[in-house]
Short mmCIF file of C-alpha atoms and ligand atoms in Angstrom, two decimals:
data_model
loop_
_atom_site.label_atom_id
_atom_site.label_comp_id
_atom_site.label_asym_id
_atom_site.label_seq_id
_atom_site.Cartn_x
_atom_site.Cartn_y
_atom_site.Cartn_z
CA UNK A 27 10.55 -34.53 -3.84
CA UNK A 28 12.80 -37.18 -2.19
CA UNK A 29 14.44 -35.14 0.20
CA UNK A 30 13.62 -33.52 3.36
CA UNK A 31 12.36 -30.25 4.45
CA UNK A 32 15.87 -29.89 6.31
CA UNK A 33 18.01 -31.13 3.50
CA UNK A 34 16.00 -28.85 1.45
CA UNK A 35 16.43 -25.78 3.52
CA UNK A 36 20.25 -27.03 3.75
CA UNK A 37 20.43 -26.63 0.00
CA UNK A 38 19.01 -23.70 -0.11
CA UNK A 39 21.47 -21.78 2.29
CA UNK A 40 24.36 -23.23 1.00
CA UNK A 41 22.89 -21.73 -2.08
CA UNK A 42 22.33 -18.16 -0.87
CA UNK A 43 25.67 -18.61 0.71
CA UNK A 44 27.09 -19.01 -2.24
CA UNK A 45 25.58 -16.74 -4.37
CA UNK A 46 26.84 -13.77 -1.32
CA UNK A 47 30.39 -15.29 -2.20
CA UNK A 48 30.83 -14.54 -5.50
CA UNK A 49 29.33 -10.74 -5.40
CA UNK A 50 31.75 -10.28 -2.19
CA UNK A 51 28.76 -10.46 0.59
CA UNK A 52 28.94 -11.89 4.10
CA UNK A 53 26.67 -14.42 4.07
CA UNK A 54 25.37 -13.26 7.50
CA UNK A 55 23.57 -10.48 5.60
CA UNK A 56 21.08 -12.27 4.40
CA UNK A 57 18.71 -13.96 5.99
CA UNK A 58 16.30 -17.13 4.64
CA UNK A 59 12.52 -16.73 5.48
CA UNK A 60 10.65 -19.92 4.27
CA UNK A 61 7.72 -19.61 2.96
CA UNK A 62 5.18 -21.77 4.41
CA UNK A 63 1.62 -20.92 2.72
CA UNK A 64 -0.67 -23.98 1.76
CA UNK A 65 1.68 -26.62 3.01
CA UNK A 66 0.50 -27.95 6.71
CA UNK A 67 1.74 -27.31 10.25
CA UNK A 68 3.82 -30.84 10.15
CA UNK A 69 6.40 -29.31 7.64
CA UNK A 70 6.62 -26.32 9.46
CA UNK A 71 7.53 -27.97 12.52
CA UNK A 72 10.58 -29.53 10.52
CA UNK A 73 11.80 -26.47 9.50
CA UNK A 74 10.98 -25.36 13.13
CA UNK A 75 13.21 -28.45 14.53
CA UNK A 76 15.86 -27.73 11.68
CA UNK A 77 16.04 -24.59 13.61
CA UNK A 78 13.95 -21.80 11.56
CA UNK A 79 11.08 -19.83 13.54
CA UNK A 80 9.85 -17.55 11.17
CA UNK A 81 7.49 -18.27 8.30
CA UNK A 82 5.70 -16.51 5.37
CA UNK A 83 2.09 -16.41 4.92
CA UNK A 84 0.02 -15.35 2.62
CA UNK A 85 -3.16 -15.58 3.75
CA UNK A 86 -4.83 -14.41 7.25
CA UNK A 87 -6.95 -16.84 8.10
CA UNK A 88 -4.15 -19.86 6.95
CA UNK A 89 -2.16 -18.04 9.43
CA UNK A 90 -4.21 -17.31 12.16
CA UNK A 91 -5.21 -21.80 12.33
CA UNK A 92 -1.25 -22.49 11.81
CA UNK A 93 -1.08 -19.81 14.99
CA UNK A 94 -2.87 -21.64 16.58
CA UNK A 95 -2.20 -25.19 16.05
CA UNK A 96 1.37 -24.59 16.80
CA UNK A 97 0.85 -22.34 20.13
CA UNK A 98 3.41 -23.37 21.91
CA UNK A 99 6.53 -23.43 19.80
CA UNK A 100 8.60 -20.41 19.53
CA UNK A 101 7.07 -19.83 15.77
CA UNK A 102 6.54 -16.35 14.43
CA UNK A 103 4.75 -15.56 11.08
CA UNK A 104 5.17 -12.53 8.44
CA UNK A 105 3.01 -11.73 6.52
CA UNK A 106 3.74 -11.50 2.88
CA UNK A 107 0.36 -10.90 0.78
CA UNK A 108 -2.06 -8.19 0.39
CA UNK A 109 -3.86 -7.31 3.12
CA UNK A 110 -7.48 -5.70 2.98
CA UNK A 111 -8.08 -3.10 5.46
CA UNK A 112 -10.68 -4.88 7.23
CA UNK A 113 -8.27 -7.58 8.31
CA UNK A 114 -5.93 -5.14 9.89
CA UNK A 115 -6.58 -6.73 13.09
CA UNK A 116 -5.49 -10.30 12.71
CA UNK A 117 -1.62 -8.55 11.20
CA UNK A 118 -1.87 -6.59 14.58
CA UNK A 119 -2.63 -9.81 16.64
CA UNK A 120 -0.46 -12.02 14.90
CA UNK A 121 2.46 -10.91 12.30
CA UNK A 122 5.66 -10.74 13.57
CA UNK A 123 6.21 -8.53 10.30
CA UNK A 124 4.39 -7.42 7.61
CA UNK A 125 6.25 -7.45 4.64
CA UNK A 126 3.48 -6.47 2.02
CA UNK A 127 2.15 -2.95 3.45
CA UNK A 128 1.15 -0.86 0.41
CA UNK A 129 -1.59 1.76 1.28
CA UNK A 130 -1.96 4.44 3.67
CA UNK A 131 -5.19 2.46 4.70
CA UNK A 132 -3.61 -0.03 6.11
CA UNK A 133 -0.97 1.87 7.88
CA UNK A 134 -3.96 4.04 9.57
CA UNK A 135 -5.87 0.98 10.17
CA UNK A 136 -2.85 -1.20 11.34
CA UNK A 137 -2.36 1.84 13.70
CA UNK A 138 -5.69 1.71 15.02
CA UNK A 139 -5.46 -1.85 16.10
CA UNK A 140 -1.94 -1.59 17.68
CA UNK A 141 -2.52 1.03 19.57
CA UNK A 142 -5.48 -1.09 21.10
CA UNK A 143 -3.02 -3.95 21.65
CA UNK A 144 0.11 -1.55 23.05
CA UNK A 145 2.13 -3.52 19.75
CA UNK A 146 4.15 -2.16 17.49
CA UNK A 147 4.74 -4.27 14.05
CA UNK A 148 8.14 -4.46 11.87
CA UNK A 149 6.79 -3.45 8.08
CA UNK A 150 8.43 -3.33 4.39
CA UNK A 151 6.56 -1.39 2.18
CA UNK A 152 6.05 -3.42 -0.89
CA UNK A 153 7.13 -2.28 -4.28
CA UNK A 154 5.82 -2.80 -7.65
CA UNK A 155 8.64 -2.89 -9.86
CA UNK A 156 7.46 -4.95 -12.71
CA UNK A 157 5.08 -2.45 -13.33
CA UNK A 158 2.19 -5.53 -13.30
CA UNK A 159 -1.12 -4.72 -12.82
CA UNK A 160 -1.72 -7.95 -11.19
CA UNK A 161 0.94 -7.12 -8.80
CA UNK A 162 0.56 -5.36 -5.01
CA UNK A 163 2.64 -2.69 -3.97
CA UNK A 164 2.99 0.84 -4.78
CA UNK A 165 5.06 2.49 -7.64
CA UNK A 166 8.66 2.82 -7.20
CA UNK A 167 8.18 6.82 -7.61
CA UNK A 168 5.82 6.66 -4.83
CA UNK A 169 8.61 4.96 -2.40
CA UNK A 170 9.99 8.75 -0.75
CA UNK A 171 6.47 10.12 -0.40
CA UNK A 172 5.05 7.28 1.15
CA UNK A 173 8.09 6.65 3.32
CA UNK A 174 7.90 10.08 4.94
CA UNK A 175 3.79 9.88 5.34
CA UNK A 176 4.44 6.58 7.20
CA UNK A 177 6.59 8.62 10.26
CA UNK A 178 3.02 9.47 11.34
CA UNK A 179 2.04 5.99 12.07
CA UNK A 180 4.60 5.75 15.50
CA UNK A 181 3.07 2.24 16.00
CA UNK A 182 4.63 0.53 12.62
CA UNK A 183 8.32 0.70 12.33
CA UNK A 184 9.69 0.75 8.83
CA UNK A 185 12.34 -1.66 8.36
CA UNK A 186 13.02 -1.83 4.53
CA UNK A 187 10.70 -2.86 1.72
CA UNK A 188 9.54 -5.66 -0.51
CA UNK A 189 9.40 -6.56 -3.83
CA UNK A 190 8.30 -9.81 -6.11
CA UNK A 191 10.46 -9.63 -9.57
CA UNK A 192 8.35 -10.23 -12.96
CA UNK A 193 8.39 -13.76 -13.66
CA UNK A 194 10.35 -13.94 -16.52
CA UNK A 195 13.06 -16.19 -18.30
CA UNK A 196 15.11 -13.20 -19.68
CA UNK A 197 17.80 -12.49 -16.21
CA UNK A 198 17.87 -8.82 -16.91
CA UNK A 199 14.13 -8.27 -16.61
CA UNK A 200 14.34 -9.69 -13.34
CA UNK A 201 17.39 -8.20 -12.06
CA UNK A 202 16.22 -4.57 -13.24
CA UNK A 203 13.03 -5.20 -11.09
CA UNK A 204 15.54 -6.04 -8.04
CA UNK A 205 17.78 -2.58 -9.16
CA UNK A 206 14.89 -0.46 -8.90
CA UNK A 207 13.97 -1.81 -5.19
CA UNK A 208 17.45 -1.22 -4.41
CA UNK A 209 17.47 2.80 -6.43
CA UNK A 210 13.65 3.07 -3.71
CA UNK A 211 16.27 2.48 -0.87
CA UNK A 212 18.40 4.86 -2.07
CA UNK A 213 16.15 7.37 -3.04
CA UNK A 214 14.21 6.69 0.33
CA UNK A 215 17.48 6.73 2.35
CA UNK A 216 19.03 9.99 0.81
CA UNK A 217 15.41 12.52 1.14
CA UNK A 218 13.67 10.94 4.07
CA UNK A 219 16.42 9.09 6.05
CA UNK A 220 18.13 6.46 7.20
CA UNK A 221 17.42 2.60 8.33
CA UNK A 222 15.15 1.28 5.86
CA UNK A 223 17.82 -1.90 5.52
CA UNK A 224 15.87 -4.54 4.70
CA UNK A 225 15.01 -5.55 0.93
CA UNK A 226 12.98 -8.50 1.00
CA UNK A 227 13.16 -10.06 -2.34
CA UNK A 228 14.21 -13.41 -4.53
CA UNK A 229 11.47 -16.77 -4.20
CA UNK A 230 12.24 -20.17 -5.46
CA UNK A 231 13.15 -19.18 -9.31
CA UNK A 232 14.86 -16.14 -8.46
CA UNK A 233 17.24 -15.61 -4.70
CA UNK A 234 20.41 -16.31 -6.15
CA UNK A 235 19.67 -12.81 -8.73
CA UNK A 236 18.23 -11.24 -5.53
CA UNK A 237 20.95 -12.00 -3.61
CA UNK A 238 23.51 -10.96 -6.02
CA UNK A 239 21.13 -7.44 -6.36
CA UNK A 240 21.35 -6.73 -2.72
CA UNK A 241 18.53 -8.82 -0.93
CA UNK A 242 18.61 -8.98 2.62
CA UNK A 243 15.56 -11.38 3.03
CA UNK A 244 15.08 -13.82 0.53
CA UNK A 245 11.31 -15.85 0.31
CA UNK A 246 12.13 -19.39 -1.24
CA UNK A 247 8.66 -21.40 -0.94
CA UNK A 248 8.72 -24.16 -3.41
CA UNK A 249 12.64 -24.57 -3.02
CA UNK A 250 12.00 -25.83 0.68
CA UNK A 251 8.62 -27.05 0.95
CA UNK A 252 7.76 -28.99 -2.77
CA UNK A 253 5.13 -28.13 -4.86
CA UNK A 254 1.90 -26.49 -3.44
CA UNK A 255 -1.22 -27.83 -3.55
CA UNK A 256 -4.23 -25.90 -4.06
C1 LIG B 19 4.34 -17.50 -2.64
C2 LIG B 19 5.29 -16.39 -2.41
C3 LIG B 19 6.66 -16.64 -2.30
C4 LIG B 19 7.29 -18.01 -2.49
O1 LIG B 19 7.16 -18.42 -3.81
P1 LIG B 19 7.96 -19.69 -4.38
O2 LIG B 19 7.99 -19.46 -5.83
O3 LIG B 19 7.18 -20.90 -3.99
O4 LIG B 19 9.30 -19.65 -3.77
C5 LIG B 19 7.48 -15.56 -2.00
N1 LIG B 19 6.97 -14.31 -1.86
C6 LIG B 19 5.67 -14.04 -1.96
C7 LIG B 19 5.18 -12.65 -1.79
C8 LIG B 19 4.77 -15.08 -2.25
O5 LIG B 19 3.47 -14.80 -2.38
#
């Protein structure tokens, strides 16, 4: 790509912005978390100077070097892929947020490790709503029970949930994965109570249809940073 990563991110809000606009949003609802994973610290710092702070990462270890190499900066990571049990301690050291919590597991072991560290940690309970195998998250019938088992954990504090759409060129079975985050909210809302505001979804292909189902967090990482290269 020609451009830059702050014309890029430019684009991008105007984009989201616009796409609030014509489903009668404020704009201020919804809130642009770049998506950093496998591109290097230097484009992070332009997003940093273009005046983002928070980033989405994938992987642990990616996260924990990038942690480190920009100590320093006011830079904050969430955390936006699976995470195995055993590497509860490096979300506990280092998120900001988790947006991808999906077992019990985690939430005991996650608890664990913040209690050690007198933390608490921001999480979004991640949703499978395409019904993938492939795909994280637990099943949108799952959402109320797992919502009120969570109150045990007083160390994590729930602030919405997550979901990646089915990657698909027919609209409507994208949008109906974004409708059934939204019904979890609901559901969630209505039996176990309320907060639980968030809905982190909508990445490159797909924020404008998030944003026009209700997102509150969109993840565009392509649409800011270029291709990734593996
Ligand atoms: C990689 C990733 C993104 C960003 O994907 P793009 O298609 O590059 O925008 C967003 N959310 C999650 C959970 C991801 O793993």
């Amino acid at each position: 790509m020609n451009t830059t990563v702050a014309e890029r991110l430019a684009t991008v809000r105007s984009e989201i912005d616009e796409a609030c606009r014509l489903v009668g949003r404020d704009p201020a609802e919804v809130r642009m978390l770049p998506v950093s994973k496998h591109h290097p610290t230097e484009r992070i710092r332009e997003a940093h100077a273009a005046g983002y702070r928070l980033f989405g990462e994938n992987r642990l270890q990616e996260m924990a070097a990038k942690h480190a190499e920009l100590a320093g900066l006011d830079i904050g990571f969430a955390v936006i892929g699976h995470v195995q049990t055993n590497k509860a301690k490096l979300v506990a050291e280092l998120a900001e947020e988790l947006h991808s919590l999906d077992s019990l597991r985690l939430a005991e072991a996650l608890q664990r490790r913040l209690d050690a560290l007198g933390r608490r940690l921001p999480v979004l309970v991640q949703v499978n709503t395409s019904g993938e195998p492939a795909k994280s998250g637990i099943a949108p019938e799952e959402a109320v029970g797992f919502a009120r088992e969570l109150g045990r954990f007083d160390a994590l504090e729930p602030r919405g949930l997550m979901t990646m759409a089915v990657n698909s060129p027919v609209e409507q079975d994208v949008t109906d994965c974004f409708d059934r985050l939204v019904a979890a909210q609901a559901r969630i809302r209505d039996e176990v109570g309320g907060g639980w505001d968030d809905l982190s979804m909508g990445m490159s292909g797909d924020y404008r249809l998030a944003v026009a189902h209700g997102a509150t967090t969109v993840r565009p990482g392509t649409a800011v940073f270029g291709p990734r290269e593996y």
